[in-house]
PQR file of N, CA, C, O and H, with PARSE charges and radii, in Angstrom:
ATOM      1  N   UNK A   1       0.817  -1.203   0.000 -0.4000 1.5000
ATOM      2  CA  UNK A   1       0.000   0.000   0.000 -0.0000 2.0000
ATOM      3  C   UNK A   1       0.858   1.264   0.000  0.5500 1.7000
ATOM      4  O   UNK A   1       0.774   2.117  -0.883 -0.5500 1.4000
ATOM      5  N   UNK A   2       1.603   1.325   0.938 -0.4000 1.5000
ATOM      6  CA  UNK A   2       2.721   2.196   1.262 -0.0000 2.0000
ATOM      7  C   UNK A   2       3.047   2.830  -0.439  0.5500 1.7000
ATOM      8  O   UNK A   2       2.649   3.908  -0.881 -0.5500 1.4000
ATOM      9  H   UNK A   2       1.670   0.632   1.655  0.4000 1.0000
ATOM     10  N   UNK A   3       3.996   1.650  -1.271 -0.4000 1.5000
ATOM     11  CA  UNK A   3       4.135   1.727  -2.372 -0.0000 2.0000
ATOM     12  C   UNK A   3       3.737   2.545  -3.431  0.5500 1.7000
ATOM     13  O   UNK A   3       4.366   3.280  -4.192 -0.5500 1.4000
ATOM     14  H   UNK A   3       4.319   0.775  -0.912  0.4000 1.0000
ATOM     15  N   UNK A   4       2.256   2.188  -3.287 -0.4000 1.5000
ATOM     16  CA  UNK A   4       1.401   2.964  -4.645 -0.0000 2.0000
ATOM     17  C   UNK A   4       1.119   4.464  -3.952  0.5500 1.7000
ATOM     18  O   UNK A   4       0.779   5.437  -4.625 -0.5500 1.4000
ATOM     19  H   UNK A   4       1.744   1.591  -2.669  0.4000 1.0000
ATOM     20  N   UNK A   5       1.271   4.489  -2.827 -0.4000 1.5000
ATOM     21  CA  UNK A   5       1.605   5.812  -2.759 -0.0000 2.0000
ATOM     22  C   UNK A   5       2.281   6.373  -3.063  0.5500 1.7000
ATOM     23  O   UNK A   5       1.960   7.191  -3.925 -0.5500 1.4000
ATOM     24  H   UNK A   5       1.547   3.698  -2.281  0.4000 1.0000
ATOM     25  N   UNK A   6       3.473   6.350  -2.661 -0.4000 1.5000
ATOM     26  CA  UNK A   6       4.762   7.049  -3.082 -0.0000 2.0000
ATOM     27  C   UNK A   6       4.850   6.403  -4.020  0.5500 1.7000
ATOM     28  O   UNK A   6       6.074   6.323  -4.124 -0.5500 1.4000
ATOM     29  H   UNK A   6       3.734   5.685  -1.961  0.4000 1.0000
ATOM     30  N   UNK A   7       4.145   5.448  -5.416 -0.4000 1.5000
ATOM     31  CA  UNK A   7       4.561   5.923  -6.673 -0.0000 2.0000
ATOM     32  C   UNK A   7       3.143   6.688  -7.464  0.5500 1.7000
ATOM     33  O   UNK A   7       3.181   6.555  -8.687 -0.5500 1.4000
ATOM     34  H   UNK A   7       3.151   5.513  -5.332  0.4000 1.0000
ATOM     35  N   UNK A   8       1.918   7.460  -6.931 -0.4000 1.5000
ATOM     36  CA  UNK A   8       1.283   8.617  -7.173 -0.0000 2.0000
ATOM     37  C   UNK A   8       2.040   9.615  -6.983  0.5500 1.7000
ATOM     38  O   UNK A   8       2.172  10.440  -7.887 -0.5500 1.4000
ATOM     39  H   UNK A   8       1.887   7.568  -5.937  0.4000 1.0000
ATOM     40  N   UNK A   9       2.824   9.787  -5.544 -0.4000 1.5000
ATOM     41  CA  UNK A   9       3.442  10.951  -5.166 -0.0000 2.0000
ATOM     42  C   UNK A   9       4.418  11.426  -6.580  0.5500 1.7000
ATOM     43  O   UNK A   9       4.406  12.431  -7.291 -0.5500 1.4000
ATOM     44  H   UNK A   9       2.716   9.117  -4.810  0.4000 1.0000
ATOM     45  N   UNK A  10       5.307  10.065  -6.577 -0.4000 1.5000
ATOM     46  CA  UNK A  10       5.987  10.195  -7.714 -0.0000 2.0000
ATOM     47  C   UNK A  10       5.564  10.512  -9.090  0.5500 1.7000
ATOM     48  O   UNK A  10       6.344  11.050  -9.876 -0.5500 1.4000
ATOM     49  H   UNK A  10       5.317   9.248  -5.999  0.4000 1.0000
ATOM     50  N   UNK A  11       4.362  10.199  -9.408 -0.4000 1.5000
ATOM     51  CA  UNK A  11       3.714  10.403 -10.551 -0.0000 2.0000
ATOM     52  C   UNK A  11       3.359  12.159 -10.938  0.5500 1.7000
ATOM     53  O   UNK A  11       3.657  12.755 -11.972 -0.5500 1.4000
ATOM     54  H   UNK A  11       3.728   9.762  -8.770  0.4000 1.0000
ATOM     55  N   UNK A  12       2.585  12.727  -9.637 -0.4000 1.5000
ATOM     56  CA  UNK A  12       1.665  13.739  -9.884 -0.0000 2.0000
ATOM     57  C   UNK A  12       2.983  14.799  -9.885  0.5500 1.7000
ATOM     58  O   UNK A  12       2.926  15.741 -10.675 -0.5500 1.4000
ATOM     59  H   UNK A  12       2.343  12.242  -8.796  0.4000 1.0000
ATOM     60  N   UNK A  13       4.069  14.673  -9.087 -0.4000 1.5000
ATOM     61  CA  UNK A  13       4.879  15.348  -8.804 -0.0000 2.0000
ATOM     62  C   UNK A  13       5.962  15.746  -9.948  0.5500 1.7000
ATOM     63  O   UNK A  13       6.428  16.873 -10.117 -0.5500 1.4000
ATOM     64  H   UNK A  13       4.115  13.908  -8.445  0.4000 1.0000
ATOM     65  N   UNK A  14       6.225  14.712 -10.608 -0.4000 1.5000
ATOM     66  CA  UNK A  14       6.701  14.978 -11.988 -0.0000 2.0000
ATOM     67  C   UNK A  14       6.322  15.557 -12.743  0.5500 1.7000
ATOM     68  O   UNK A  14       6.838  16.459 -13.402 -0.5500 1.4000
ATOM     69  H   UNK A  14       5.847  13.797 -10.470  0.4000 1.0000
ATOM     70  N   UNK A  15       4.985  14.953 -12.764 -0.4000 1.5000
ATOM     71  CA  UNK A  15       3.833  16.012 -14.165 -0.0000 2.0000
ATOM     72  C   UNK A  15       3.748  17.337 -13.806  0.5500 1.7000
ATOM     73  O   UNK A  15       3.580  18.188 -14.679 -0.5500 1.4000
ATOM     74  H   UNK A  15       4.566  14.220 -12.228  0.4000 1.0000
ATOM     75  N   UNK A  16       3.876  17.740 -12.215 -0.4000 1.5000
ATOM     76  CA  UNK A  16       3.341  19.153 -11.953 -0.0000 2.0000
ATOM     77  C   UNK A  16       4.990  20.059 -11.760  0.5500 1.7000
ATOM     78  O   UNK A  16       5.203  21.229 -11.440 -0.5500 1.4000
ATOM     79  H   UNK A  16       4.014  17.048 -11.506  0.4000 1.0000
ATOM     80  N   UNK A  17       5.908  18.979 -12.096 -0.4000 1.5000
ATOM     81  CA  UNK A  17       7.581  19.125 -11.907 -0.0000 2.0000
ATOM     82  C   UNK A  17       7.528  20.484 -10.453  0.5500 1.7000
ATOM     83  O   UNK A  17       7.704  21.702 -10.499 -0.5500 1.4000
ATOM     84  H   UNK A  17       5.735  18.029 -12.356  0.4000 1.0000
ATOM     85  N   UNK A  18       7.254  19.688  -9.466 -0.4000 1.5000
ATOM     86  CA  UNK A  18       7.486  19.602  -8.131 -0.0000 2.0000
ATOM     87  C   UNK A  18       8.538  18.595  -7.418  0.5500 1.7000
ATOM     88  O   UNK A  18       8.343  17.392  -7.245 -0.5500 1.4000
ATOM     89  H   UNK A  18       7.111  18.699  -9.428  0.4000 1.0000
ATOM     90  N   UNK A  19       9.734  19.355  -7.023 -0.4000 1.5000
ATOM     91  CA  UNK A  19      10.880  18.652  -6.228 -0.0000 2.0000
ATOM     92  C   UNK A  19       9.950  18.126  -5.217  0.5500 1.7000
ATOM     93  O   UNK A  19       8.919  18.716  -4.894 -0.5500 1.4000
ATOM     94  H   UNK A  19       9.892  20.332  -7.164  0.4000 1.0000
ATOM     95  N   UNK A  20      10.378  16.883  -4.672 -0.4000 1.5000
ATOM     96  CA  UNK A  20      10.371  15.982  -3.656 -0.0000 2.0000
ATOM     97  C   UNK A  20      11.136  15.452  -2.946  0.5500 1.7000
ATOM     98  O   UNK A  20      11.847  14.677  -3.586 -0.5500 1.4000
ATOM     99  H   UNK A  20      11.216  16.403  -4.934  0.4000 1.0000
ATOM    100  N   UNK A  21      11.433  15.489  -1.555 -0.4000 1.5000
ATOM    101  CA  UNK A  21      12.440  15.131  -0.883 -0.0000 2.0000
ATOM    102  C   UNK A  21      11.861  14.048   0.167  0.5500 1.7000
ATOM    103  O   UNK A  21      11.112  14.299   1.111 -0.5500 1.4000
ATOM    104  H   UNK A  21      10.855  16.119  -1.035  0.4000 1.0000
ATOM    105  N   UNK A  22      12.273  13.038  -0.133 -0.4000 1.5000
ATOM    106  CA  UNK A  22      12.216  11.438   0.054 -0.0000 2.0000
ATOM    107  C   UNK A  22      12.893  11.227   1.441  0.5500 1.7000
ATOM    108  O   UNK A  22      14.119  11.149   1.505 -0.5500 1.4000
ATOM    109  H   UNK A  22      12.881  12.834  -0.899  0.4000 1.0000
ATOM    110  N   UNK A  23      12.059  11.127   2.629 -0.4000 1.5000
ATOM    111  CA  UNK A  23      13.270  11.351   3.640 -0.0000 2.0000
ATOM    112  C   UNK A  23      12.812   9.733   4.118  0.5500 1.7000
ATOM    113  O   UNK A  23      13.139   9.651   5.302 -0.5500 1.4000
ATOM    114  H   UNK A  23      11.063  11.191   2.578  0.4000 1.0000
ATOM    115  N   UNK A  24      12.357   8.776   3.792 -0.4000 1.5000
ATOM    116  CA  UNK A  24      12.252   7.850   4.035 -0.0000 2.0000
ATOM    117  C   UNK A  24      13.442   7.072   2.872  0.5500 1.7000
ATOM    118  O   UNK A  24      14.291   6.428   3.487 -0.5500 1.4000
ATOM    119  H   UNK A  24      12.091   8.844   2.830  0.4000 1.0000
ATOM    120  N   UNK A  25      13.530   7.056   2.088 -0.4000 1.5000
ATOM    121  CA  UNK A  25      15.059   7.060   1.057 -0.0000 2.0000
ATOM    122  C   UNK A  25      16.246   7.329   1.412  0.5500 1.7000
ATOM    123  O   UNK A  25      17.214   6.579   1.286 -0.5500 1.4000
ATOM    124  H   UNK A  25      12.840   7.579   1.588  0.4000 1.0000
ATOM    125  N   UNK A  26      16.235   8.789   2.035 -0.4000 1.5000
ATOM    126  CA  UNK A  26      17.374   9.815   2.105 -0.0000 2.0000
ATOM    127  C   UNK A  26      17.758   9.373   3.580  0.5500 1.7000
ATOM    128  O   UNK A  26      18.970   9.432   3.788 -0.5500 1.4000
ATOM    129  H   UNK A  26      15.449   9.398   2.137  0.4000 1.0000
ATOM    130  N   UNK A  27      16.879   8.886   4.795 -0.4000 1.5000
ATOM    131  CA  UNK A  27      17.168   8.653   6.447 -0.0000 2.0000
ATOM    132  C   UNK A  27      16.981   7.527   6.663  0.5500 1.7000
ATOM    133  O   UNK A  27      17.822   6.869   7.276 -0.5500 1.4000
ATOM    134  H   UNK A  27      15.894   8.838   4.626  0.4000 1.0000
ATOM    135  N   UNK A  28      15.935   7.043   6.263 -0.4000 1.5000
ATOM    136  CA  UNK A  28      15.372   6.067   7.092 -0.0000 2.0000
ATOM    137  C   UNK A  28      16.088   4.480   6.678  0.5500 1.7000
ATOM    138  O   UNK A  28      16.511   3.544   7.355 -0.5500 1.4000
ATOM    139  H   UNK A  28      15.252   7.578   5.765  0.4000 1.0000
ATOM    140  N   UNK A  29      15.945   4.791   4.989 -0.4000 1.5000
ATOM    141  CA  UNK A  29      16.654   3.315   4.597 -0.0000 2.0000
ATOM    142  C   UNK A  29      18.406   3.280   4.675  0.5500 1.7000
ATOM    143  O   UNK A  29      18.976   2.195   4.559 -0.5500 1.4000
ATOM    144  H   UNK A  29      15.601   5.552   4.439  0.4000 1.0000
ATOM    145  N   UNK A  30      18.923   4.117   4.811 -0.4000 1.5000
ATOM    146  CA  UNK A  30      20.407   4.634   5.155 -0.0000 2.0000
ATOM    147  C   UNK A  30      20.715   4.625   6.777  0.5500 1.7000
ATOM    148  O   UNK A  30      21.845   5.032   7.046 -0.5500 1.4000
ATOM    149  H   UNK A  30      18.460   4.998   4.905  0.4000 1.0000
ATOM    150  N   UNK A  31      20.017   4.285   7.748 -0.4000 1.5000
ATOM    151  CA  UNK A  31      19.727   4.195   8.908 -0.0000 2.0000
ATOM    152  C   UNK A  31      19.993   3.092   9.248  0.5500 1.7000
ATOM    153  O   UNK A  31      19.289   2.244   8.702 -0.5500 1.4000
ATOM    154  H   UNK A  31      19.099   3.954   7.529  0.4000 1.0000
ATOM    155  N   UNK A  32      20.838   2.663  10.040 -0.4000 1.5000
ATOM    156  CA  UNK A  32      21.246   0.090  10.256 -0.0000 2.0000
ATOM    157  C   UNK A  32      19.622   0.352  11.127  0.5500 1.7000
ATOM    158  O   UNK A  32      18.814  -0.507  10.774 -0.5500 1.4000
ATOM    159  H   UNK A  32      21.410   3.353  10.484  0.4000 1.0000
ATOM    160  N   UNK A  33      19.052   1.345  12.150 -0.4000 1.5000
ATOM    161  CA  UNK A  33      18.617   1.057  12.561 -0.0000 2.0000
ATOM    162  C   UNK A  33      17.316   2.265  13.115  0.5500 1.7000
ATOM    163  O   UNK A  33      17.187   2.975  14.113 -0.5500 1.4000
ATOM    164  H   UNK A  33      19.708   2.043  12.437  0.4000 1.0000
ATOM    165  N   UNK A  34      16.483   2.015  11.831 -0.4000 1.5000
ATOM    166  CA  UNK A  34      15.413   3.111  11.823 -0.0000 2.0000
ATOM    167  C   UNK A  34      14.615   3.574  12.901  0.5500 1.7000
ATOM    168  O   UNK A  34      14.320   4.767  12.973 -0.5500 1.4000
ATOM    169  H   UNK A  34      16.588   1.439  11.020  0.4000 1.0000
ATOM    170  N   UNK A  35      14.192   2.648  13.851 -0.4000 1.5000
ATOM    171  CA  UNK A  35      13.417   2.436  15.117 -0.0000 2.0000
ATOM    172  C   UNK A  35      14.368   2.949  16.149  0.5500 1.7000
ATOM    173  O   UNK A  35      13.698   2.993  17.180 -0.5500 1.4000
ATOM    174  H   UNK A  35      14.432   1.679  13.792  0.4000 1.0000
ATOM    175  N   UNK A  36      15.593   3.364  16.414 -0.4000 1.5000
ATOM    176  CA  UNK A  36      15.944   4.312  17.057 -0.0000 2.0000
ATOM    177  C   UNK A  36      16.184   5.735  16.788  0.5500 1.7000
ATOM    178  O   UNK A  36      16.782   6.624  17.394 -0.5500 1.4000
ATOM    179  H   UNK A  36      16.137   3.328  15.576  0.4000 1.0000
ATOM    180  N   UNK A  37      15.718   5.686  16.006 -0.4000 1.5000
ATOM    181  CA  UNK A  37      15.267   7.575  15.695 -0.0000 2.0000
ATOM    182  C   UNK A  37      13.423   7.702  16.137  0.5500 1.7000
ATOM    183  O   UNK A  37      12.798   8.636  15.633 -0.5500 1.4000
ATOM    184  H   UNK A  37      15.233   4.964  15.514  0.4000 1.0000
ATOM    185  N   UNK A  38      12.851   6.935  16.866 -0.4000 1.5000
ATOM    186  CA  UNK A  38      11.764   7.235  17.364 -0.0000 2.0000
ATOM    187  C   UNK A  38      11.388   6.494  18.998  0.5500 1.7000
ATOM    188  O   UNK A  38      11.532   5.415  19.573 -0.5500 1.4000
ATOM    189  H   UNK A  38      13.359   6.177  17.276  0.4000 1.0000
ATOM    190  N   UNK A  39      10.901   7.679  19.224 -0.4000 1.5000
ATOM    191  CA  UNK A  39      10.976   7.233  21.162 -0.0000 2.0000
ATOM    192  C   UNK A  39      10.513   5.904  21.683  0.5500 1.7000
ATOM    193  O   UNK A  39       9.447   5.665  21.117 -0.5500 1.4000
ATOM    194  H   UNK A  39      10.784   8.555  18.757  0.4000 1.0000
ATOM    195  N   UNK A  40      10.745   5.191  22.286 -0.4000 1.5000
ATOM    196  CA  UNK A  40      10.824   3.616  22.626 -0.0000 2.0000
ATOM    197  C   UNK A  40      10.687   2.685  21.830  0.5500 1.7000
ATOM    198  O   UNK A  40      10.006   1.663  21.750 -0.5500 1.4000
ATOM    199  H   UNK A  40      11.611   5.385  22.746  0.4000 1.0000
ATOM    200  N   UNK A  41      11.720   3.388  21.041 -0.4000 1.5000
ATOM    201  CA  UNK A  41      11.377   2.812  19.273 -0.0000 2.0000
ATOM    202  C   UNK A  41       9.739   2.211  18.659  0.5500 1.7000
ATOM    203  O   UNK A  41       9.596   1.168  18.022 -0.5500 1.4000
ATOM    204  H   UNK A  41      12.273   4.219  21.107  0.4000 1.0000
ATOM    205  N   UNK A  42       8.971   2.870  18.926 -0.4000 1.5000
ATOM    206  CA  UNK A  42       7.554   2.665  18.752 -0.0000 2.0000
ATOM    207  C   UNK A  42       7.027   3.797  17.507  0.5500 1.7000
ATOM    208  O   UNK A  42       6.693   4.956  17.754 -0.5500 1.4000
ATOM    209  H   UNK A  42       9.087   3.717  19.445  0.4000 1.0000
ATOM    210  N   UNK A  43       7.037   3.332  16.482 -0.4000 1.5000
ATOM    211  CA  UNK A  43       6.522   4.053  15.293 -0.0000 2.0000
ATOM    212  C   UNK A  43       5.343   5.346  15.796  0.5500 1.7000
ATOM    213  O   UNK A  43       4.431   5.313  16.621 -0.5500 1.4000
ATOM    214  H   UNK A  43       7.309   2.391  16.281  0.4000 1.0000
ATOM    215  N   UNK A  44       5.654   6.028  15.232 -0.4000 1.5000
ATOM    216  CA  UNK A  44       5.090   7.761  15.510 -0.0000 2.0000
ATOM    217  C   UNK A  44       5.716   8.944  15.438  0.5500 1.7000
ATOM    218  O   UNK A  44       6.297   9.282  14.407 -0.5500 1.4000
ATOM    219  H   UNK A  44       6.395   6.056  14.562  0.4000 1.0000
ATOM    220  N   UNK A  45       5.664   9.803  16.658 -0.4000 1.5000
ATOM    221  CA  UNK A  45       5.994  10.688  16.196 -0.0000 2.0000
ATOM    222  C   UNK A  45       8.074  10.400  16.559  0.5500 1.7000
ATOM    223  O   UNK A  45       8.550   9.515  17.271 -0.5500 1.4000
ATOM    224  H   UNK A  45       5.192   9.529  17.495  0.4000 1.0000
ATOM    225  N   UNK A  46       8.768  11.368  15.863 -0.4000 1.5000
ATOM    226  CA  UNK A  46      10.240  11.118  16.172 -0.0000 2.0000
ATOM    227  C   UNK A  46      10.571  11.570  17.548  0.5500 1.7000
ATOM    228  O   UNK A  46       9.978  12.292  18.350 -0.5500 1.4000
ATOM    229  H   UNK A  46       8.381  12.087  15.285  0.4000 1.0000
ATOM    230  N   UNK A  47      12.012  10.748  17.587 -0.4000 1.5000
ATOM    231  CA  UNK A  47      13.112  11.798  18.859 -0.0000 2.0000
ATOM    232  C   UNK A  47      13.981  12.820  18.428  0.5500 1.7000
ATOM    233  O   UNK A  47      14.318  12.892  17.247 -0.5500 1.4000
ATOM    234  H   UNK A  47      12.494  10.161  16.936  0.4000 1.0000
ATOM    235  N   UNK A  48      14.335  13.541  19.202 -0.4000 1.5000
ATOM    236  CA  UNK A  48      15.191  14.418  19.089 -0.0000 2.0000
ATOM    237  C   UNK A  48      16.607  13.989  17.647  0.5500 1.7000
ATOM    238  O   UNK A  48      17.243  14.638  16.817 -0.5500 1.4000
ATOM    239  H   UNK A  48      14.061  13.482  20.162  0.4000 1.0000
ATOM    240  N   UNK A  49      16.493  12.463  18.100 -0.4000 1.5000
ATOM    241  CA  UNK A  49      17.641  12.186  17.092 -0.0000 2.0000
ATOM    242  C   UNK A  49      17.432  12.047  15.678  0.5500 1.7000
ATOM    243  O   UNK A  49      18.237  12.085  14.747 -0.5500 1.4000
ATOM    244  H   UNK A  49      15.976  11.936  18.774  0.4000 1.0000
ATOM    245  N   UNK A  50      15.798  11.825  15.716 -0.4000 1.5000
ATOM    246  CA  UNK A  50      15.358  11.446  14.409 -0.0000 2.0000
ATOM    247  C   UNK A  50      15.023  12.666  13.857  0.5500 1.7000
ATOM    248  O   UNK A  50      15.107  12.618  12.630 -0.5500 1.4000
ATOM    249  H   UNK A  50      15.145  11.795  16.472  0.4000 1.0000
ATOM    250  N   UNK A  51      14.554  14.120  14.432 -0.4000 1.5000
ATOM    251  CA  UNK A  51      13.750  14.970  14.007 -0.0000 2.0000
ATOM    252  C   UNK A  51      15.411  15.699  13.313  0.5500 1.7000
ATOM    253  O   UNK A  51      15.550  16.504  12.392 -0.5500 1.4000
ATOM    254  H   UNK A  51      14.485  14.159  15.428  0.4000 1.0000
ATOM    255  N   UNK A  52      16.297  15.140  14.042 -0.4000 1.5000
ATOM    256  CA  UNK A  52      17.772  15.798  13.591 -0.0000 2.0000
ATOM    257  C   UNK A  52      18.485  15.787  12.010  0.5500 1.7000
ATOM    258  O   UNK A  52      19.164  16.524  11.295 -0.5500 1.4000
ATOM    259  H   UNK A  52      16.184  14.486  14.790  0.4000 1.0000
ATOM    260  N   UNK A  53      17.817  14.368  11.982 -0.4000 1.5000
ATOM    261  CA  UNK A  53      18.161  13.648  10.867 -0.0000 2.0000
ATOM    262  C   UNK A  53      17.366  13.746   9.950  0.5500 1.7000
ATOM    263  O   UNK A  53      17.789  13.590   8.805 -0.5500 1.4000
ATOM    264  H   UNK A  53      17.265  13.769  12.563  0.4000 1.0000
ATOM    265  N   UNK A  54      16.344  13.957  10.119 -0.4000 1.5000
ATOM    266  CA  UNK A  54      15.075  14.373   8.606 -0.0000 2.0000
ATOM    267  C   UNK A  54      15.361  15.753   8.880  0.5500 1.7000
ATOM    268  O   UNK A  54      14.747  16.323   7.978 -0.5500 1.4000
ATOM    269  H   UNK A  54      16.000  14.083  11.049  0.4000 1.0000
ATOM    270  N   UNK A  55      15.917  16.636   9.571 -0.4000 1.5000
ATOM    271  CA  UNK A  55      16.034  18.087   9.177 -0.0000 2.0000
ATOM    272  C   UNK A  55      17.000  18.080   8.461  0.5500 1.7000
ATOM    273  O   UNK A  55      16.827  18.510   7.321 -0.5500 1.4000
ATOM    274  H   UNK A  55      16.415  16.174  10.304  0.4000 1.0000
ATOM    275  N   UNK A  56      18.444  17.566   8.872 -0.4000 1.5000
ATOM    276  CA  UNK A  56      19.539  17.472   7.911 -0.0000 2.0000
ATOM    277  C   UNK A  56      19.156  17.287   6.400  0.5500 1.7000
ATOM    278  O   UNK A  56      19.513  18.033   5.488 -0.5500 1.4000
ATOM    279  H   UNK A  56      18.584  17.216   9.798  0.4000 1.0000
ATOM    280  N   UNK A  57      18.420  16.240   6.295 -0.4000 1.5000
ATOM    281  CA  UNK A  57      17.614  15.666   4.570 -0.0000 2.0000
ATOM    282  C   UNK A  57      16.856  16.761   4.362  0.5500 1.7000
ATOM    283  O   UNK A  57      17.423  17.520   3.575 -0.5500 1.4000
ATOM    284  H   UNK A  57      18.130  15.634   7.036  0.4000 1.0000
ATOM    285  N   UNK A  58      15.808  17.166   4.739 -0.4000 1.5000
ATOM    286  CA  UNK A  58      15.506  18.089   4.071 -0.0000 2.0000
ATOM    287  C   UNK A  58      16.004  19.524   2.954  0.5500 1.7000
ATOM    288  O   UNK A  58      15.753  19.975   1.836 -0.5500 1.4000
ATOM    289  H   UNK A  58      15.348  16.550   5.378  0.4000 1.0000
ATOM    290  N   UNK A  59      17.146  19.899   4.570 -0.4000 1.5000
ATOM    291  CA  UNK A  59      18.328  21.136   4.129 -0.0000 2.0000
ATOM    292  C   UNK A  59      18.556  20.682   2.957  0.5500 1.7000
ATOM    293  O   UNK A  59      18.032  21.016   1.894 -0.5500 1.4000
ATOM    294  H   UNK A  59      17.350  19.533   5.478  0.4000 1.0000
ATOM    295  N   UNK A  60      19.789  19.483   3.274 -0.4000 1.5000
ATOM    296  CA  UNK A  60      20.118  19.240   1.918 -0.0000 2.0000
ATOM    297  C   UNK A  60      19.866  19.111   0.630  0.5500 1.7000
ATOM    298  O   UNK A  60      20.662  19.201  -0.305 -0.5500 1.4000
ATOM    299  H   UNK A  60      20.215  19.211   4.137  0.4000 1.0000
ATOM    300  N   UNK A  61      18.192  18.796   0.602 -0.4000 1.5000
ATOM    301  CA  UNK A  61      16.617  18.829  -0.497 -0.0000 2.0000
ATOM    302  C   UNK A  61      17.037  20.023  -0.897  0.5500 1.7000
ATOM    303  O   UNK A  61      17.518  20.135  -2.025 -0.5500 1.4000
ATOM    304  H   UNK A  61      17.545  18.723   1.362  0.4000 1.0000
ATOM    305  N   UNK A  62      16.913  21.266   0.069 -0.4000 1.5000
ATOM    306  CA  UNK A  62      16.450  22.450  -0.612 -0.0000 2.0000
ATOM    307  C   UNK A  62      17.170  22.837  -1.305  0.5500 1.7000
ATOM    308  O   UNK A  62      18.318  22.446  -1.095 -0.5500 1.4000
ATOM    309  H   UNK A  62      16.521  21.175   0.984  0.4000 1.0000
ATOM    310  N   UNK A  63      17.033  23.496  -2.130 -0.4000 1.5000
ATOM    311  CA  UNK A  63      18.320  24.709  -2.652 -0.0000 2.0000
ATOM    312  C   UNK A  63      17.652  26.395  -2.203  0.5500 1.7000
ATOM    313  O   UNK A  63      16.617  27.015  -2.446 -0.5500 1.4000
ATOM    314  H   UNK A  63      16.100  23.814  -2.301  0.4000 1.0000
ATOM    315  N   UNK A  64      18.609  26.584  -1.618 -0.4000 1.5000
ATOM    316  CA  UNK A  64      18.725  28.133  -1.598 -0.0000 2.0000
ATOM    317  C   UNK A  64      18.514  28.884  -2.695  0.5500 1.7000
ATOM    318  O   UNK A  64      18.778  28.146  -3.644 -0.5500 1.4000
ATOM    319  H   UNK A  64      19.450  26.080  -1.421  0.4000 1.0000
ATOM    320  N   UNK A  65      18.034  30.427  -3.276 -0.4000 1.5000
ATOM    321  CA  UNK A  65      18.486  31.017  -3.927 -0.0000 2.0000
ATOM    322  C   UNK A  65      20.140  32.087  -3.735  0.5500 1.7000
ATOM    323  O   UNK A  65      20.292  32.743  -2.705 -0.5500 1.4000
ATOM    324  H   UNK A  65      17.820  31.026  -2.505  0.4000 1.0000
ATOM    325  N   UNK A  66      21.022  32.097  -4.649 -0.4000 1.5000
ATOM    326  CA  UNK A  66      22.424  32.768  -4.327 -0.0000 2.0000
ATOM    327  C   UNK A  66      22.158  34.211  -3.733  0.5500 1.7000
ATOM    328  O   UNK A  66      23.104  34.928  -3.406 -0.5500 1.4000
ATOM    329  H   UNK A  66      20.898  31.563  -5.486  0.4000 1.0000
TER
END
């Protein structure tokens, strides 16, 4: 299910050529161990360590203007 989401996301986002920043790609699968970036490792909201690490991904998503 997960899937056909994020390949609509991927779909509509192209056609409307809207950047997307994949932080489940970019953190989570690059992570040995995803469930400690969230508090008693219990899926929801993040920890401090995780909210650290999808901010880092994001930054890096954006581009600035010069």
């Amino acid at each position: 299910y997960v899937q056909i989401i994020m390949n609509l996301i991927n779909f509509i986002s192209l056609n409307l050529k809207i950047d997307v920043i994949d932080v489940h790609k970019d953190v989570f699968e690059r992570t040995e161990d995803p469930l400690s970036l969230y508090p008693y490792r219990i899926f929801g909201h993040y920890n401090p360590h995780g909210y650290k690490k999808i901010t880092e991904a994001v930054l890096r998503g954006i581009t600035f203007p010069q």
